[in-house]
Amino acid sequence: MSETGGGVREVKSAARTVELLELLAARGDRPARLQELAEALEVPRSSMYALLQTLIGRGWVRTDITGSLYGIGIHALLTGTSYLDSDPRVRVVRPYLDEASEALGETIHLGRLDGRDVAYLATRESHEYLRTISRVGRRLPAHVGALGKALLAERPDDDLPEGPYEALTPNTRTTREALAADLAEVRARGYAIDREEGVLGIVGFGFALRYEVPAQDAVSCSVPVARLTPEHEERIVAVMREIRTKIEATAPGAGGSAHWR
């Protein structure tokens, strides 16, 4: 039996429940069948069925009228909303996302590093470009976007996993060497640039928020390639640098009332 970070033995039933919820959440709008879930988590169908029925009764999983398809339930949304509402840094950052969005007319994000991914905690969509590509709650591999690369650059390259990495576009850096070289440029420049590495047609500029070390959060600005002139890029960098400075001067640091890990 595996152990948790505190050296306590992992509770198998709890771990299986979390794995199931994470699997359903990752599928998004693609509901799963019982057999798929049982095979994915390598548990007997009878055990999976009993777990699903328990979670349906508590609102964590939903099913269709036939009872054969399963998806994430509304209680996952309620819990996620509670996480955002209770996080003091998210509350502080939100007005500055509004300020950046109004100043630039582009899409602004707040993200947090979670393992090898970045989770999007807040987004202000551009009125000029309404295609939602990074909604709140979505996760993307850290190596593919400006948010993630800004945060990876705050850490030593020894922490980078061995490649090859997942490619989301032809521009994604898929080798450890290529990503390390890019992160060296991020450190020298002071911010990250994602030139169509996560989404074709979109360029991102990411800025780590250093109110704790190493930084866990970052903000970014996403811009369609068609609207990105050298002058606009210069203004984006200037505005986002100012926004970062304001956030870092205001947000609770690591010594706040509760230091979560």
C-alpha positions as a Markdown table, in Angstrom:
| # | Residue | x | y | z |
|---|---|---|---|---|
| 1 | Met | 0.0 | 0.0 | 0.0 |
| 2 | Ser | 1.4 | 3.4 | -0.9 |
| 3 | Glu | 1.9 | 6.2 | 1.6 |
| 4 | Thr | 0.8 | 9.9 | 1.6 |
| 5 | Gly | 3.3 | 12.8 | 1.8 |
| 6 | Gly | 3.0 | 12.7 | 5.6 |
| 7 | Gly | 4.0 | 9.0 | 5.8 |
| 8 | Val | 0.4 | 7.9 | 6.5 |
| 9 | Arg | -0.9 | 4.8 | 4.7 |
| 10 | Glu | -3.2 | 5.8 | 1.8 |
| 11 | Val | -6.8 | 4.8 | 2.2 |
| 12 | Lys | -7.5 | 2.7 | -0.8 |
| 13 | Ser | -11.2 | 3.4 | -1.1 |
| 14 | Ala | -10.7 | 7.1 | -0.8 |
| 15 | Ala | -7.9 | 7.0 | -3.4 |
| 16 | Arg | -10.2 | 5.1 | -5.8 |
| 17 | Thr | -13.0 | 7.6 | -5.3 |
| 18 | Val | -10.7 | 10.5 | -6.1 |
| 19 | Glu | -9.3 | 8.7 | -9.2 |
| 20 | Leu | -12.8 | 8.1 | -10.5 |
| 21 | Leu | -13.8 | 11.7 | -10.1 |
| 22 | Glu | -10.6 | 13.0 | -11.7 |
| 23 | Leu | -11.2 | 10.6 | -14.6 |
| 24 | Leu | -14.8 | 11.8 | -15.2 |
| 25 | Ala | -13.7 | 15.4 | -14.9 |
| 26 | Ala | -10.9 | 14.9 | -17.4 |
| 27 | Arg | -13.4 | 13.5 | -19.9 |
| 28 | Gly | -15.4 | 16.7 | -20.0 |
| 29 | Asp | -18.5 | 16.4 | -22.2 |
| 30 | Arg | -17.7 | 12.7 | -23.0 |
| 31 | Pro | -19.7 | 10.5 | -20.6 |
| 32 | Ala | -18.3 | 7.1 | -19.8 |
| 33 | Arg | -19.8 | 3.6 | -19.5 |
| 34 | Leu | -19.4 | 1.3 | -16.6 |
| 35 | Gln | -17.0 | -1.0 | -18.4 |
| 36 | Glu | -14.8 | 1.8 | -19.5 |
| 37 | Leu | -14.4 | 3.1 | -16.0 |
| 38 | Ala | -13.8 | -0.3 | -14.5 |
| 39 | Glu | -11.1 | -1.0 | -17.0 |
| 40 | Ala | -9.5 | 2.4 | -16.7 |
| 41 | Leu | -9.2 | 2.1 | -12.9 |
| 42 | Glu | -8.6 | -1.7 | -13.0 |
| 43 | Val | -11.4 | -2.6 | -10.5 |
| 44 | Pro | -14.2 | -5.1 | -10.8 |
| 45 | Arg | -17.4 | -4.0 | -12.5 |
| 46 | Ser | -19.4 | -4.7 | -9.3 |
| 47 | Ser | -17.2 | -2.5 | -7.2 |
| 48 | Met | -17.2 | 0.3 | -9.7 |
| 49 | Tyr | -21.0 | 0.1 | -10.0 |
| 50 | Ala | -21.4 | 0.3 | -6.2 |
| 51 | Leu | -19.0 | 3.3 | -6.1 |
| 52 | Leu | -20.9 | 5.1 | -8.9 |
| 53 | Gln | -24.2 | 4.6 | -7.2 |
| 54 | Thr | -22.9 | 6.0 | -4.0 |
| 55 | Leu | -21.5 | 9.1 | -5.7 |
| 56 | Ile | -24.7 | 9.6 | -7.7 |
| 57 | Gly | -26.7 | 9.6 | -4.5 |
| 58 | Arg | -24.5 | 12.3 | -3.1 |
| 59 | Gly | -24.4 | 14.4 | -6.3 |
| 60 | Trp | -20.7 | 13.9 | -7.2 |
| 61 | Val | -21.6 | 11.8 | -10.3 |
| 62 | Arg | -24.6 | 12.0 | -12.6 |
| 63 | Thr | -26.1 | 9.5 | -15.0 |
| 64 | Asp | -28.4 | 9.6 | -18.0 |
| 65 | Ile | -32.0 | 8.3 | -18.0 |
| 66 | Thr | -30.9 | 4.9 | -19.1 |
| 67 | Gly | -28.4 | 4.6 | -16.2 |
| 68 | Ser | -25.6 | 3.5 | -18.6 |
| 69 | Leu | -23.6 | 6.7 | -19.0 |
| 70 | Tyr | -21.8 | 8.6 | -16.3 |
| 71 | Gly | -20.3 | 12.0 | -15.9 |
| 72 | Ile | -19.1 | 14.4 | -13.3 |
| 73 | Gly | -21.8 | 15.8 | -11.0 |
| 74 | Ile | -22.8 | 19.2 | -9.7 |
| 75 | His | -21.2 | 18.8 | -6.3 |
| 76 | Ala | -17.8 | 18.9 | -8.1 |
| 77 | Leu | -18.7 | 22.4 | -9.3 |
| 78 | Leu | -19.8 | 23.5 | -5.9 |
| 79 | Thr | -16.6 | 22.3 | -4.3 |
| 80 | Gly | -14.5 | 24.0 | -7.0 |
| 81 | Thr | -16.3 | 27.2 | -6.6 |
| 82 | Ser | -15.7 | 27.1 | -2.8 |
| 83 | Tyr | -12.0 | 26.6 | -3.5 |
| 84 | Leu | -11.9 | 29.8 | -5.6 |
| 85 | Asp | -14.0 | 31.8 | -3.2 |
| 86 | Ser | -11.9 | 30.8 | -0.2 |
| 87 | Asp | -8.5 | 31.5 | -1.8 |
| 88 | Pro | -7.3 | 35.0 | -0.7 |
| 89 | Arg | -4.9 | 35.3 | -3.6 |
| 90 | Val | -7.6 | 34.7 | -6.2 |
| 91 | Arg | -9.8 | 37.3 | -4.6 |
| 92 | Val | -7.0 | 39.9 | -4.7 |
| 93 | Val | -5.9 | 39.1 | -8.3 |
| 94 | Arg | -9.4 | 39.3 | -9.9 |
| 95 | Pro | -9.7 | 43.1 | -10.0 |
| 96 | Tyr | -6.2 | 43.3 | -11.6 |
| 97 | Leu | -7.3 | 40.8 | -14.3 |
| 98 | Asp | -10.2 | 43.2 | -15.0 |
| 99 | Glu | -7.8 | 46.1 | -15.2 |
| 100 | Ala | -5.5 | 44.3 | -17.6 |
| 101 | Ser | -8.4 | 43.2 | -19.8 |
| 102 | Glu | -9.8 | 46.7 | -20.0 |
| 103 | Ala | -6.4 | 48.2 | -20.8 |
| 104 | Leu | -5.5 | 45.7 | -23.5 |
| 105 | Gly | -8.8 | 44.4 | -24.8 |
| 106 | Glu | -7.3 | 40.8 | -24.7 |
| 107 | Thr | -8.0 | 37.6 | -22.8 |
| 108 | Ile | -6.3 | 37.5 | -19.4 |
| 109 | His | -5.7 | 34.4 | -17.2 |
| 110 | Leu | -4.6 | 33.5 | -13.7 |
| 111 | Gly | -3.2 | 30.0 | -13.4 |
| 112 | Arg | -1.6 | 27.8 | -10.7 |
| 113 | Leu | 1.0 | 25.1 | -11.1 |
| 114 | Asp | -0.4 | 21.7 | -10.1 |
| 115 | Gly | 2.2 | 19.0 | -10.6 |
| 116 | Arg | 3.1 | 19.0 | -14.3 |
| 117 | Asp | 0.0 | 21.0 | -15.3 |
| 118 | Val | -1.3 | 24.5 | -14.9 |
| 119 | Ala | -4.9 | 24.9 | -13.6 |
| 120 | Tyr | -6.8 | 28.0 | -14.8 |
| 121 | Leu | -8.3 | 29.8 | -11.8 |
| 122 | Ala | -9.7 | 32.9 | -13.4 |
| 123 | Thr | -10.2 | 34.2 | -16.9 |
| 124 | Arg | -11.3 | 37.5 | -18.5 |
| 125 | Glu | -12.3 | 36.9 | -22.1 |
| 126 | Ser | -11.6 | 39.4 | -24.8 |
| 127 | His | -14.6 | 41.1 | -26.4 |
| 128 | Glu | -12.8 | 40.9 | -29.7 |
| 129 | Tyr | -12.1 | 37.2 | -29.6 |
| 130 | Leu | -14.8 | 35.1 | -27.9 |
| 131 | Arg | -13.6 | 31.6 | -28.5 |
| 132 | Thr | -13.0 | 30.1 | -25.0 |
| 133 | Ile | -9.8 | 28.1 | -25.0 |
| 134 | Ser | -8.8 | 28.2 | -21.3 |
| 135 | Arg | -11.8 | 28.2 | -19.1 |
| 136 | Val | -11.7 | 28.2 | -15.4 |
| 137 | Gly | -10.9 | 24.7 | -14.1 |
| 138 | Arg | -9.2 | 23.6 | -17.2 |
| 139 | Arg | -5.7 | 22.0 | -17.0 |
| 140 | Leu | -3.0 | 22.2 | -19.6 |
| 141 | Pro | 0.5 | 20.7 | -19.5 |
| 142 | Ala | 2.9 | 23.4 | -18.1 |
| 143 | His | 5.4 | 23.1 | -21.0 |
| 144 | Val | 2.9 | 24.2 | -23.7 |
| 145 | Gly | 1.8 | 27.7 | -22.5 |
| 146 | Ala | 3.0 | 31.0 | -21.3 |
| 147 | Leu | 1.6 | 30.5 | -17.8 |
| 148 | Gly | 3.3 | 27.1 | -17.3 |
| 149 | Lys | 6.6 | 28.2 | -18.8 |
| 150 | Ala | 6.7 | 31.3 | -16.6 |
| 151 | Leu | 6.4 | 29.0 | -13.6 |
| 152 | Leu | 8.8 | 26.4 | -14.7 |
| 153 | Ala | 11.4 | 29.0 | -15.2 |
| 154 | Glu | 11.2 | 29.8 | -11.5 |
| 155 | Arg | 12.5 | 26.3 | -10.8 |
| 156 | Pro | 15.8 | 24.6 | -11.6 |
| 157 | Asp | 16.0 | 22.6 | -14.9 |
| 158 | Asp | 16.8 | 19.5 | -12.8 |
| 159 | Asp | 13.1 | 19.5 | -11.9 |
| 160 | Leu | 12.1 | 19.0 | -15.5 |
| 161 | Pro | 10.9 | 15.5 | -16.4 |
| 162 | Glu | 12.5 | 13.5 | -19.1 |
| 163 | Gly | 10.9 | 13.9 | -22.5 |
| 164 | Pro | 9.5 | 13.5 | -24.9 |
| 165 | Tyr | 6.6 | 15.8 | -23.9 |
| 166 | Glu | 3.1 | 15.9 | -25.3 |
| 167 | Ala | 2.7 | 18.0 | -28.5 |
| 168 | Leu | -0.5 | 20.1 | -28.7 |
| 169 | Thr | 0.6 | 21.9 | -31.9 |
| 170 | Pro | 3.6 | 21.6 | -34.3 |
| 171 | Asn | 5.2 | 24.4 | -32.3 |
| 172 | Thr | 5.2 | 22.7 | -28.9 |
| 173 | Arg | 8.7 | 22.0 | -27.5 |
| 174 | Thr | 8.7 | 18.3 | -26.9 |
| 175 | Thr | 12.3 | 17.6 | -25.7 |
| 176 | Arg | 13.8 | 18.4 | -22.4 |
| 177 | Glu | 16.7 | 20.2 | -24.1 |
| 178 | Ala | 14.5 | 22.5 | -26.2 |
| 179 | Leu | 12.3 | 23.4 | -23.2 |
| 180 | Ala | 15.4 | 24.1 | -21.0 |
| 181 | Ala | 16.8 | 26.4 | -23.7 |
| 182 | Asp | 13.4 | 28.3 | -23.8 |
| 183 | Leu | 13.3 | 28.6 | -20.0 |
| 184 | Ala | 16.7 | 30.1 | -20.0 |
| 185 | Glu | 15.4 | 32.8 | -22.3 |
| 186 | Val | 12.3 | 33.3 | -20.1 |
| 187 | Arg | 14.7 | 33.9 | -17.1 |
| 188 | Ala | 16.7 | 36.4 | -19.1 |
| 189 | Arg | 13.7 | 38.2 | -20.5 |
| 190 | Gly | 11.6 | 38.2 | -17.3 |
| 191 | Tyr | 8.5 | 36.7 | -18.8 |
| 192 | Ala | 7.4 | 33.7 | -21.0 |
| 193 | Ile | 6.2 | 33.7 | -24.5 |
| 194 | Asp | 4.1 | 31.0 | -26.1 |
| 195 | Arg | 4.0 | 31.4 | -29.9 |
| 196 | Glu | 1.2 | 29.0 | -30.9 |
| 197 | Glu | 2.7 | 26.2 | -28.8 |
| 198 | Gly | -0.6 | 25.4 | -27.0 |
| 199 | Val | -3.2 | 26.6 | -29.5 |
| 200 | Leu | -2.6 | 27.5 | -33.1 |
| 201 | Gly | -3.4 | 31.1 | -33.9 |
| 202 | Ile | -2.8 | 32.3 | -30.3 |
| 203 | Val | 0.3 | 33.9 | -28.7 |
| 204 | Gly | 0.6 | 34.1 | -24.9 |
| 205 | Phe | 2.7 | 36.2 | -22.6 |
| 206 | Gly | 3.1 | 34.8 | -19.1 |
| 207 | Phe | 4.4 | 36.5 | -15.9 |
| 208 | Ala | 5.1 | 34.6 | -12.6 |
| 209 | Leu | 3.7 | 36.1 | -9.5 |
| 210 | Arg | 6.6 | 36.0 | -6.9 |
| 211 | Tyr | 4.7 | 36.5 | -3.7 |
| 212 | Glu | 6.0 | 33.1 | -2.7 |
| 213 | Val | 9.2 | 31.2 | -3.7 |
| 214 | Pro | 9.1 | 29.3 | -5.9 |
| 215 | Ala | 6.1 | 31.0 | -7.6 |
| 216 | Gln | 3.0 | 28.9 | -7.8 |
| 217 | Asp | 0.8 | 31.4 | -9.6 |
| 218 | Ala | 1.1 | 33.3 | -12.9 |
| 219 | Val | -0.9 | 35.7 | -15.0 |
| 220 | Ser | -0.9 | 35.8 | -18.8 |
| 221 | Cys | -2.3 | 37.6 | -21.8 |
| 222 | Ser | -3.5 | 35.7 | -24.8 |
| 223 | Val | -3.7 | 37.3 | -28.3 |
| 224 | Pro | -4.7 | 36.1 | -31.7 |
| 225 | Val | -1.7 | 36.2 | -34.1 |
| 226 | Ala | -3.8 | 38.3 | -36.5 |
| 227 | Arg | -3.9 | 41.2 | -34.0 |
| 228 | Leu | -0.4 | 41.0 | -32.7 |
| 229 | Thr | 1.7 | 43.8 | -34.1 |
| 230 | Pro | 5.1 | 44.7 | -32.6 |
| 231 | Glu | 3.6 | 47.8 | -31.0 |
| 232 | His | 0.8 | 45.8 | -29.5 |
| 233 | Glu | 3.2 | 43.3 | -28.1 |
| 234 | Glu | 5.3 | 46.0 | -26.5 |
| 235 | Arg | 2.2 | 47.5 | -24.9 |
| 236 | Ile | 1.1 | 44.0 | -23.6 |
| 237 | Val | 4.4 | 43.4 | -21.9 |
| 238 | Ala | 4.4 | 46.9 | -20.3 |
| 239 | Val | 0.8 | 46.6 | -19.0 |
| 240 | Met | 1.3 | 43.0 | -17.7 |
| 241 | Arg | 4.6 | 43.9 | -16.0 |
| 242 | Glu | 2.7 | 46.7 | -14.2 |
| 243 | Ile | -0.1 | 44.4 | -13.3 |
| 244 | Arg | 2.3 | 41.9 | -11.9 |
| 245 | Thr | 3.9 | 44.5 | -9.7 |
| 246 | Lys | 0.6 | 45.6 | -8.4 |
| 247 | Ile | -0.5 | 42.1 | -7.6 |
| 248 | Glu | 2.8 | 41.2 | -5.9 |
| 249 | Ala | 2.5 | 44.3 | -3.7 |
| 250 | Thr | -1.0 | 43.5 | -2.7 |
| 251 | Ala | -1.5 | 39.7 | -2.6 |
| 252 | Pro | -1.0 | 37.8 | 0.7 |
| 253 | Gly | 2.5 | 36.2 | 0.8 |
| 254 | Ala | 3.6 | 32.8 | 2.1 |
| 255 | Gly | 3.3 | 34.1 | 5.7 |
| 256 | Gly | -0.4 | 34.7 | 5.5 |
| 257 | Ser | -3.0 | 33.3 | 7.9 |
| 258 | Ala | -3.1 | 29.9 | 6.2 |
| 259 | His | -0.2 | 28.5 | 4.2 |
| 260 | Trp | -1.6 | 25.7 | 2.0 |
| 261 | Arg | 0.5 | 23.0 | 0.4 |
